[in-house]
Coordinates of C-alpha atoms and ligand atoms in Angstrom, one line a residue:
V1 CA -1.6 -13.7 -19.5
F2 CA -3.9 -11.2 -17.1
E3 CA -5.0 -14.3 -14.9
Y4 CA -7.1 -12.9 -11.7
A5 CA -5.4 -14.3 -8.8
P6 CA -7.2 -16.2 -6.4
A7 CA -8.8 -14.3 -3.3
P8 CA -7.6 -14.7 0.1
E9 CA -9.4 -17.1 2.7
S10 CA -8.8 -15.3 5.5
R11 CA -7.3 -11.4 6.6
D12 CA -4.5 -13.4 8.3
V13 CA -2.3 -14.6 4.7
V14 CA 0.0 -11.0 5.5
D15 CA 1.2 -11.2 8.7
I16 CA 3.3 -7.4 7.8
R17 CA 3.5 -5.9 11.6
G18 CA 7.4 -5.3 12.2
S19 CA 9.8 -2.4 11.2
Y20 CA 10.6 -1.5 7.6
G21 CA 13.6 -0.3 6.0
L22 CA 14.5 1.8 2.8
F23 CA 15.6 -0.5 0.1
I24 CA 19.2 0.9 -1.4
D25 CA 21.4 -1.0 -3.9
G26 CA 19.7 -3.9 -3.4
E27 CA 19.5 -4.2 0.6
F28 CA 16.8 -3.5 3.1
V29 CA 19.2 -0.9 5.2
D30 CA 17.3 2.1 8.7
G31 CA 17.5 5.5 8.1
H32 CA 19.0 8.3 9.8
G33 CA 14.6 9.6 10.2
E34 CA 12.6 9.5 12.6
P35 CA 10.1 6.8 11.9
F36 CA 6.7 6.7 10.9
K37 CA 4.0 4.6 10.9
S38 CA 1.4 2.8 8.7
I39 CA -2.2 3.0 9.6
N40 CA -4.1 0.6 8.3
P41 CA -7.4 3.0 7.5
A42 CA -10.5 1.1 8.3
D43 CA -9.8 -0.2 12.0
E44 CA -7.2 2.5 12.4
S45 CA -4.5 0.1 13.9
V46 CA -1.1 0.6 13.4
L47 CA 0.4 -1.8 10.4
A48 CA 4.1 -0.9 10.8
D49 CA 6.9 1.4 11.9
V50 CA 8.1 3.0 8.6
A51 CA 11.6 4.1 8.3
R52 CA 12.2 7.7 7.1
A53 CA 15.1 8.6 4.3
D54 CA 16.3 11.9 5.5
E55 CA 18.8 13.8 2.4
T56 CA 21.3 11.9 3.4
D57 CA 19.3 8.9 2.6
V58 CA 18.5 10.3 -0.7
D59 CA 22.1 10.5 -1.3
R60 CA 23.0 7.5 -0.5
A61 CA 20.1 5.8 -3.0
V62 CA 20.3 8.7 -5.7
K63 CA 24.5 8.0 -5.9
A64 CA 23.2 4.1 -6.0
A65 CA 21.6 3.9 -8.6
R66 CA 24.0 6.4 -11.1
R67 CA 25.9 3.6 -10.3
A68 CA 23.8 0.9 -11.1
F69 CA 23.2 2.8 -14.6
D70 CA 27.1 3.5 -15.7
T71 CA 28.1 0.1 -15.2
V72 CA 24.7 -2.0 -15.1
W73 CA 21.9 -1.1 -16.6
G74 CA 22.9 1.9 -18.7
P75 CA 25.4 -0.6 -20.5
M76 CA 23.1 -3.9 -21.3
P77 CA 21.3 -5.0 -23.9
G78 CA 18.0 -4.3 -24.3
R79 CA 17.0 -7.7 -24.6
E80 CA 18.3 -8.6 -21.5
R81 CA 16.6 -5.5 -18.9
A82 CA 13.8 -7.1 -20.9
K83 CA 14.2 -10.6 -18.9
Y84 CA 14.2 -9.8 -15.8
L85 CA 11.2 -7.2 -16.4
Y86 CA 9.4 -10.0 -17.8
R87 CA 10.9 -11.9 -14.0
I88 CA 9.4 -8.7 -12.1
A89 CA 5.8 -9.3 -14.2
R90 CA 5.9 -13.2 -13.7
I91 CA 6.1 -12.9 -10.0
V92 CA 3.8 -10.3 -9.4
Q93 CA 1.4 -12.9 -10.7
E94 CA 2.3 -15.6 -9.3
R95 CA 2.9 -13.3 -5.5
A96 CA -0.8 -11.2 -6.1
R97 CA -2.5 -12.7 -3.2
E98 CA 0.2 -10.7 -0.8
L99 CA 0.4 -8.1 -2.9
A100 CA -3.8 -7.5 -3.0
V101 CA -4.1 -8.3 0.2
L102 CA -1.4 -5.7 1.8
E103 CA -2.3 -2.9 -0.6
S104 CA -5.8 -3.5 0.1
I105 CA -5.2 -3.0 4.7
D106 CA -2.3 0.0 3.9
N107 CA -5.3 1.7 1.3
G108 CA -8.3 0.5 2.1
K109 CA -10.0 0.0 -1.1
P110 CA -11.7 -2.9 -1.1
I111 CA -10.1 -6.1 -2.4
R112 CA -11.5 -6.8 -5.2
E113 CA -10.6 -4.0 -6.4
S114 CA -6.5 -4.7 -5.8
R115 CA -7.3 -8.2 -6.7
D116 CA -9.3 -7.8 -9.6
V117 CA -8.2 -4.6 -10.9
D118 CA -4.3 -3.1 -9.7
V119 CA -2.6 -6.1 -9.2
P120 CA -2.9 -7.3 -12.8
L121 CA -3.0 -3.8 -14.4
V122 CA 1.2 -4.0 -12.3
A123 CA 1.9 -7.1 -13.9
A124 CA 0.6 -5.8 -17.5
H125 CA 2.3 -2.7 -17.1
F126 CA 5.4 -4.7 -16.2
F127 CA 5.1 -7.3 -19.4
Y128 CA 4.3 -3.9 -22.0
Y129 CA 7.3 -2.3 -21.3
A130 CA 9.5 -5.4 -21.7
G131 CA 8.1 -5.7 -24.8
W132 CA 9.5 -2.5 -25.6
A133 CA 12.8 -2.7 -24.5
D134 CA 14.3 -4.5 -27.0
K135 CA 12.6 -1.9 -29.3
L136 CA 13.3 0.8 -28.6
R137 CA 14.6 1.7 -32.3
Y138 CA 11.5 1.5 -33.8
A139 CA 9.3 3.6 -31.1
G140 CA 10.2 6.4 -33.6
F141 CA 12.8 8.1 -31.6
G142 CA 15.6 8.0 -34.1
D143 CA 17.8 5.2 -34.8
D144 CA 19.9 5.2 -31.3
P145 CA 17.0 6.2 -28.5
R146 CA 19.1 6.3 -25.1
P147 CA 17.9 5.9 -21.6
V148 CA 18.2 10.0 -19.5
G149 CA 19.7 8.2 -16.6
V150 CA 18.0 8.2 -13.3
A151 CA 14.8 9.4 -12.7
G152 CA 13.2 10.2 -8.8
Q153 CA 10.0 9.2 -9.1
V154 CA 7.3 10.7 -6.9
I155 CA 3.8 8.7 -6.5
P156 CA 0.5 9.3 -3.9
W157 CA -1.6 7.1 -2.1
N158 CA -4.8 6.4 -4.5
F159 CA -2.8 3.5 -6.5
P160 CA 0.6 3.0 -4.6
L161 CA 1.4 -0.4 -6.7
L162 CA 0.0 0.5 -9.4
M163 CA 1.2 4.0 -10.3
L164 CA 4.9 3.0 -8.8
A165 CA 4.9 0.5 -11.7
W166 CA 2.9 3.4 -14.2
K167 CA 7.0 4.7 -13.3
I168 CA 9.2 2.1 -12.8
A169 CA 8.2 0.0 -15.5
P170 CA 9.2 2.3 -18.5
A171 CA 12.2 4.3 -17.6
L172 CA 13.6 0.6 -16.6
A173 CA 12.6 0.1 -20.0
C174 CA 13.9 2.5 -20.9
G175 CA 16.9 1.8 -19.4
N176 CA 17.2 4.3 -16.6
T177 CA 17.5 3.2 -12.8
V178 CA 15.0 4.6 -10.6
V179 CA 14.5 6.4 -6.8
L180 CA 11.1 5.9 -5.9
K181 CA 10.0 7.9 -3.2
P182 CA 5.7 6.4 -1.9
A183 CA 3.2 8.0 0.0
E184 CA 4.1 8.0 3.5
T185 CA 0.3 6.5 4.4
T186 CA 0.7 3.8 2.0
P187 CA 4.2 2.4 1.6
L188 CA 4.0 -1.2 1.9
T189 CA 3.5 -2.6 -0.8
A190 CA 6.8 -0.4 -2.6
L191 CA 8.9 -2.6 -0.4
L192 CA 7.1 -5.4 -1.2
F193 CA 7.8 -4.8 -4.6
A194 CA 11.3 -4.1 -3.2
D195 CA 11.0 -7.3 -2.5
I196 CA 9.9 -8.6 -6.2
C197 CA 12.9 -7.2 -7.4
R198 CA 15.4 -8.6 -4.8
Q199 CA 13.3 -12.4 -6.1
A200 CA 14.1 -10.9 -9.6
E201 CA 18.2 -10.4 -9.1
L202 CA 17.7 -6.8 -10.3
P203 CA 20.7 -5.9 -10.1
P204 CA 22.0 -3.5 -6.7
G205 CA 20.9 0.1 -7.2
V206 CA 18.4 -0.6 -10.2
V207 CA 15.5 0.7 -8.6
N208 CA 15.6 2.5 -5.2
I209 CA 12.4 2.5 -2.3
V210 CA 13.1 6.2 -0.5
T211 CA 10.4 6.2 2.5
G212 CA 9.2 9.2 4.0
A213 CA 6.8 12.3 3.5
G214 CA 7.2 15.3 2.0
E215 CA 10.5 16.6 2.9
T216 CA 11.4 13.0 1.2
G217 CA 10.1 14.2 -1.7
R218 CA 11.7 17.4 -1.2
A219 CA 15.0 16.0 -1.1
L220 CA 14.5 13.4 -4.2
V221 CA 13.6 16.1 -6.3
A222 CA 16.0 18.5 -5.7
H223 CA 18.9 16.6 -6.0
E224 CA 21.3 17.1 -8.2
G225 CA 21.8 13.8 -9.5
I226 CA 18.4 13.4 -10.8
D227 CA 18.0 13.6 -14.7
K228 CA 14.4 13.0 -14.4
V229 CA 11.1 13.7 -12.0
A230 CA 8.5 12.5 -12.7
F231 CA 5.7 13.1 -10.2
T232 CA 1.7 12.2 -9.6
G233 CA 0.2 14.3 -6.7
S234 CA -1.8 16.9 -5.9
T235 CA -1.9 19.8 -8.3
E236 CA -0.7 22.1 -5.6
V237 CA 3.0 20.1 -4.9
G238 CA 3.1 19.5 -8.8
R239 CA 3.7 23.8 -8.8
Q240 CA 6.0 23.7 -6.0
I241 CA 7.9 20.3 -7.7
A242 CA 7.9 22.2 -11.3
R243 CA 9.9 25.4 -9.7
V244 CA 12.4 23.6 -8.0
V245 CA 13.6 21.9 -11.4
A246 CA 12.9 25.1 -13.7
G247 CA 16.3 26.4 -14.1
T248 CA 17.5 22.8 -13.8
R249 CA 18.5 20.3 -16.3
K250 CA 15.9 18.1 -15.4
R251 CA 13.7 16.6 -17.3
L252 CA 10.0 17.2 -15.3
T253 CA 6.6 15.1 -16.2
L254 CA 3.5 15.8 -13.7
E255 CA -0.1 14.1 -13.6
L256 CA -2.0 15.6 -11.6
G257 CA -5.8 16.2 -10.0
G258 CA -8.7 16.5 -12.7
K259 CA -12.8 16.6 -12.6
A260 CA -13.8 15.3 -15.3
A261 CA -17.1 15.8 -16.5
N262 CA -19.5 12.7 -17.1
I263 CA -21.9 13.6 -20.1
V264 CA -25.0 11.9 -21.1
Y265 CA -26.8 12.2 -23.5
D266 CA -30.6 11.9 -23.9
D267 CA -30.4 8.6 -26.5
A268 CA -28.2 7.0 -24.1
A269 CA -28.3 3.2 -22.5
L270 CA -29.3 4.1 -18.9
D271 CA -28.9 1.5 -17.1
Q272 CA -25.5 0.7 -18.9
A273 CA -25.2 4.7 -18.2
V274 CA -25.2 4.2 -14.6
E275 CA -22.8 1.7 -13.4
G276 CA -20.8 3.7 -16.0
I277 CA -21.4 6.7 -13.4
V278 CA -20.8 4.5 -10.5
N279 CA -18.1 3.6 -12.1
G280 CA -16.9 6.6 -12.4
I281 CA -17.1 8.2 -8.6
F282 CA -17.7 5.5 -6.0
F283 CA -14.7 3.1 -7.4
N284 CA -11.5 3.0 -5.2
Q285 CA -13.5 5.2 -2.7
G286 CA -13.4 8.5 -5.9
H287 CA -9.6 8.1 -5.3
V288 CA -8.6 7.9 -8.9
C289 CA -7.6 11.7 -10.8
C290 CA -9.8 11.1 -13.9
A291 CA -12.3 10.4 -11.5
G292 CA -16.3 11.4 -12.7
S293 CA -16.4 13.5 -10.2
R294 CA -18.9 15.5 -12.4
L295 CA -22.2 14.2 -14.4
L296 CA -23.9 16.1 -16.6
V297 CA -27.0 15.4 -18.1
Q298 CA -29.1 16.3 -20.8
E299 CA -32.3 17.8 -19.6
P300 CA -35.3 14.8 -20.5
V301 CA -33.2 12.1 -18.4
A302 CA -32.3 14.0 -15.8
D303 CA -35.0 12.6 -13.5
E304 CA -34.9 9.3 -14.8
L305 CA -31.1 9.2 -14.4
L306 CA -31.5 10.5 -11.5
E307 CA -33.9 7.5 -10.0
R308 CA -31.8 5.3 -11.4
L309 CA -28.6 6.5 -10.0
K310 CA -30.7 6.1 -6.5
A311 CA -31.5 3.2 -7.3
R312 CA -28.1 1.8 -7.8
M313 CA -26.2 3.7 -4.6
A314 CA -28.4 1.4 -2.5
T315 CA -27.1 -1.4 -3.5
L316 CA -23.4 -0.7 -2.9
R317 CA -22.4 -2.1 -0.1
V318 CA -19.5 -0.5 1.9
G319 CA -17.3 -1.6 3.9
D320 CA -14.1 -4.3 5.1
P321 CA -12.4 -3.7 2.0
L322 CA -11.1 -7.4 2.7
D323 CA -14.9 -8.9 1.8
K324 CA -15.1 -9.5 -1.1
N325 CA -18.3 -8.4 -1.5
T326 CA -16.9 -4.7 -0.6
D327 CA -17.8 -2.2 -3.2
V328 CA -16.6 0.7 -1.5
G329 CA -13.5 0.5 1.2
A330 CA -12.1 3.1 3.8
I331 CA -11.1 6.6 3.1
N332 CA -7.0 6.5 2.7
S333 CA -6.7 8.5 5.9
A334 CA -7.9 11.2 8.4
A335 CA -6.9 14.8 6.4
Q336 CA -8.4 13.2 3.6
L337 CA -11.8 11.7 5.4
A338 CA -11.5 15.8 6.5
K339 CA -11.2 17.0 3.1
I340 CA -14.0 15.0 2.3
R341 CA -15.6 16.6 4.7
E342 CA -15.6 19.9 4.2
L343 CA -16.3 20.6 1.1
S344 CA -19.7 18.3 1.3
E345 CA -20.5 20.6 3.5
A346 CA -19.9 23.8 1.5
G347 CA -21.8 21.9 -0.6
E348 CA -25.2 21.9 0.6
R349 CA -24.1 25.6 2.4
E350 CA -24.1 27.4 -1.6
G351 CA -27.2 25.2 -1.3
A352 CA -26.9 21.9 -3.6
E353 CA -29.1 18.8 -2.1
R354 CA -27.2 16.0 -0.5
W355 CA -28.3 13.0 0.0
S356 CA -26.6 8.8 -0.1
P357 CA -28.7 6.2 0.3
P358 CA -29.2 4.7 4.3
C359 CA -25.7 3.0 5.4
E360 CA -23.9 1.5 8.6
L361 CA -20.6 3.0 8.3
P362 CA -18.4 0.7 11.1
A363 CA -17.3 3.0 14.0
Q364 CA -13.7 2.6 14.0
G365 CA -11.7 4.4 10.7
Y366 CA -12.6 6.6 8.3
W367 CA -15.4 6.4 6.8
F368 CA -17.3 8.9 3.9
A369 CA -21.2 7.3 1.8
P370 CA -21.7 7.6 -1.2
T371 CA -22.7 10.9 -2.0
V372 CA -24.6 12.9 -4.7
F373 CA -25.7 16.5 -4.4
T374 CA -28.3 17.7 -6.8
G375 CA -28.7 21.1 -8.2
V376 CA -25.2 22.1 -8.7
A377 CA -24.4 24.6 -10.2
Q378 CA -20.9 25.5 -11.9
S379 CA -19.8 28.2 -9.7
H380 CA -20.0 25.8 -6.5
R381 CA -17.2 24.5 -5.2
I382 CA -17.8 20.7 -5.2
A383 CA -18.3 21.7 -9.7
R384 CA -14.7 23.3 -9.3
E385 CA -12.7 21.7 -7.4
E386 CA -11.2 18.2 -6.8
I387 CA -13.0 16.5 -3.6
F388 CA -11.2 13.2 -4.8
G389 CA -13.9 11.2 -2.6
P390 CA -17.2 8.7 -2.9
V391 CA -19.1 12.5 -4.0
L392 CA -20.8 13.7 -7.6
S393 CA -21.8 16.7 -8.7
V394 CA -24.6 16.7 -10.9
L395 CA -25.1 19.7 -13.3
T396 CA -28.3 19.4 -16.7
F397 CA -27.7 20.6 -19.9
R398 CA -29.7 21.3 -23.0
T399 CA -27.9 20.9 -26.1
P400 CA -24.0 19.6 -27.2
E401 CA -22.8 22.8 -27.5
E402 CA -23.6 23.2 -23.2
A403 CA -22.5 20.4 -22.5
V404 CA -19.1 21.3 -24.0
T405 CA -18.8 25.0 -22.0
K406 CA -20.0 23.5 -19.0
A407 CA -17.4 20.0 -19.0
N408 CA -14.7 22.1 -20.1
N409 CA -15.2 25.3 -17.4
T410 CA -12.9 23.6 -15.3
P411 CA -9.4 24.6 -14.8
Y412 CA -8.5 20.9 -15.0
G413 CA -7.8 18.8 -18.4
L414 CA -7.9 14.9 -16.9
S415 CA -10.0 13.0 -18.3
A416 CA -14.0 12.9 -20.0
G417 CA -16.7 10.5 -20.3
I418 CA -19.5 10.8 -23.1
W419 CA -22.6 8.5 -23.0
T420 CA -24.8 8.5 -26.7
E421 CA -25.5 6.1 -29.4
K422 CA -24.7 8.5 -31.4
G423 CA -20.9 8.2 -32.9
S424 CA -21.0 11.3 -34.7
L425 CA -22.3 13.1 -31.4
S426 CA -19.4 11.4 -29.4
L427 CA -16.9 12.1 -31.7
W428 CA -18.4 16.1 -32.3
T429 CA -17.9 15.6 -28.9
A430 CA -14.8 14.1 -28.1
Q431 CA -13.0 16.4 -30.5
R432 CA -14.6 19.7 -28.1
L433 CA -13.0 18.9 -24.5
R434 CA -9.9 19.4 -23.5
A435 CA -9.2 16.2 -21.7
G436 CA -5.6 14.1 -22.1
V437 CA -8.5 11.0 -22.1
I438 CA -11.6 10.5 -23.2
W439 CA -14.1 7.4 -22.7
A440 CA -17.3 6.6 -24.7
N441 CA -19.8 4.5 -23.3
T442 CA -17.6 2.8 -20.6
F443 CA -15.7 4.8 -18.3
N444 CA -12.0 4.2 -16.1
K445 CA -11.0 2.0 -18.4
F446 CA -7.0 1.0 -18.5
D447 CA -4.1 -0.4 -20.7
P448 CA -1.1 -0.4 -21.3
A449 CA -0.9 0.1 -24.3
S450 CA -3.1 3.2 -24.0
P451 CA -1.4 6.9 -23.1
F452 CA -2.8 8.7 -19.9
G453 CA -2.6 12.5 -19.0
G454 CA -3.8 15.8 -19.0
Y455 CA -4.2 18.9 -20.5
K456 CA -4.0 22.3 -18.0
E457 CA -3.3 21.8 -14.3
S458 CA -4.2 18.4 -14.4
G459 CA -0.1 18.3 -15.9
F460 CA 1.9 17.0 -19.1
G461 CA 3.3 14.6 -20.7
R462 CA 2.7 10.8 -20.7
E463 CA 2.4 7.6 -19.2
G464 CA 1.5 4.6 -21.0
G465 CA 1.6 3.0 -24.4
R466 CA 4.5 4.1 -26.7
H467 CA 4.4 7.6 -24.8
G468 CA 5.1 7.3 -22.2
L469 CA 9.1 6.7 -22.8
E470 CA 9.2 9.7 -24.5
G471 CA 10.3 11.1 -21.3
Y472 CA 12.8 7.8 -20.1
L473 CA 14.3 8.7 -23.6
D474 CA 17.3 11.1 -25.0
V475 CA 16.9 11.3 -28.9
Ligands
TXE501 O1 -1.2 15.0 -2.3 P1 0.3 15.5 -2.1 P2 -2.4 14.6 -0.2 C1 -5.1 15.1 -4.8 C2 -6.4 15.0 -4.5 C3 -5.7 15.6 -2.6 C4 -4.5 15.9 -2.7 C5 -3.9 16.1 -1.2 O2 -7.2 16.2 -4.5 O3 -7.1 15.3 -1.9 O4 -4.3 15.7 -3.7 O5 -3.8 15.0 -1.3 C6 4.6 13.8 -1.7 N1 7.7 17.6 -3.2 N2 -4.1 14.2 -5.4 O6 -1.3 15.7 0.5 O7 0.8 16.1 -0.9 C7 4.2 13.3 -1.3 O8 5.0 12.6 -0.2 C8 8.0 16.1 -3.2 C9 -4.5 13.8 -7.1 O9 -1.9 13.4 -0.6 O10 0.4 15.8 -3.8 C10 3.5 12.4 -1.5 O11 4.1 10.9 -1.9 N3 6.9 15.8 -3.2 C11 -3.8 12.6 -7.1 C12 3.1 13.1 -3.1 O12 4.1 13.9 -2.8 C13 6.2 15.8 -1.7 C14 -3.1 11.8 -6.0 C15 1.7 13.3 -3.5 O13 0.9 13.6 -2.0 C16 6.5 17.1 -1.2 C17 -2.7 11.9 -4.6 C18 7.0 18.1 -2.2 N4 6.9 19.2 -1.4 C19 -4.0 13.4 -4.3 N5 5.3 18.0 -1.0 C20 -3.6 12.4 -8.7 N6 -3.0 12.7 -9.8 O14 -3.9 11.0 -8.8 C21 4.4 16.3 -0.3 N7 5.0 15.0 -1.5

């Protein structure tokens, strides 16, 4: 069902220059704030002028969502809602090429990823949750679970479309209506998705998209007409949102940062582990909350593994996101590039050894070469803080106990990876790791049927799978 979209043939497939409005009550409308520009991070060219929603626009969107909830979407039988979700999934497949190109030029990610990972997973989420819409009473939430109401959803820029799908598909399946704010550096595919909602003849007001920066997000989560807030982004903003929501009747789920350990035992299949490590940290330029940003390798194989890893890193192609052969694309924004540089410099200052393969980065745009730090201590900032870029910190361990202690030595708890041929060791390790998602002999695998979410400062609540319905239902 989830066929990969054909590759775009040229960079002219999508012409998106122009001005883009907010999507409220089924229509594209102007915003009252000062419009902002969306930039192509690969060459810093301006892609589009985008409307900025102020409080009055957010208020209109929330009211439209409430009306749609009360009059059409809430009362609609689940089997009818399912039809709309299936229709959206199919249109996403039909327009996959357009979505993939737009995602790559707005975000900077390689077209191979947006085409083969992001967009197919978006369709998969809508198919998956369409299947739940008429079976909610079998989901184990009691006989007659009800939608919560209007969901206010704020998403980041690393997987603009996929995060939208994670948020919107379960909300709609349960009978909620939505006001979603995409990130300010990647608003375009959310607006294309709004067009898909129109094409699917989704009733007006069921999905509303308000573009803007942090103030727009703040106005949305603070609006008293919102019943449920769902946020993915930085731990710091997650904390701010938790404070705003505290003391209100609103429900909250947070999916925040991570500092995942990828643990390689000395019996692991090393070439396979190298592929997993590369995928774990260089996929999507490392702009991944569950990225395997700390490599923990058992001492006897550390030298051998690093040698193979460096050889593999030297084959990575960094460059034009629209080139089908590109492995590592552009860093999403100047601000994110500055953060990656700052933390990498801190790594050098604190005494870790930095290495990147020789690679020529384009002169224009935001770029950072794949980088590995060895000789990293647990106290180093690059071992503790989320870098959110293509930068790997390598630490070593002797015993499984030490691996577990080091892996858990972080305020985060989103994901982890384990590489060993011994099933018993894999289970022993997994049972002791404090992380919401644990992969064994693979990394960064996603499936709509599988719940995703964090422990500790990585947030709470789950998205995906049956568990992903919980935040959107009253029992
Ligand atoms: O995140 P923000 P930023 C981490 C990553 C990255 C750092 C900063 O380490 O380097 O966060 O990224 C909206 N009320 N992650 O600054 O600010 C904002 O407009 C409501 C991890 O981009 O959290 C955007 O839509 N909303 C992460 C969204 O929040 C507010 C993904 C995320 O932006 C707001 C992204 C406010 N007060 C970054 N302030 C992950 N978990 O995957 C901002 N926003």
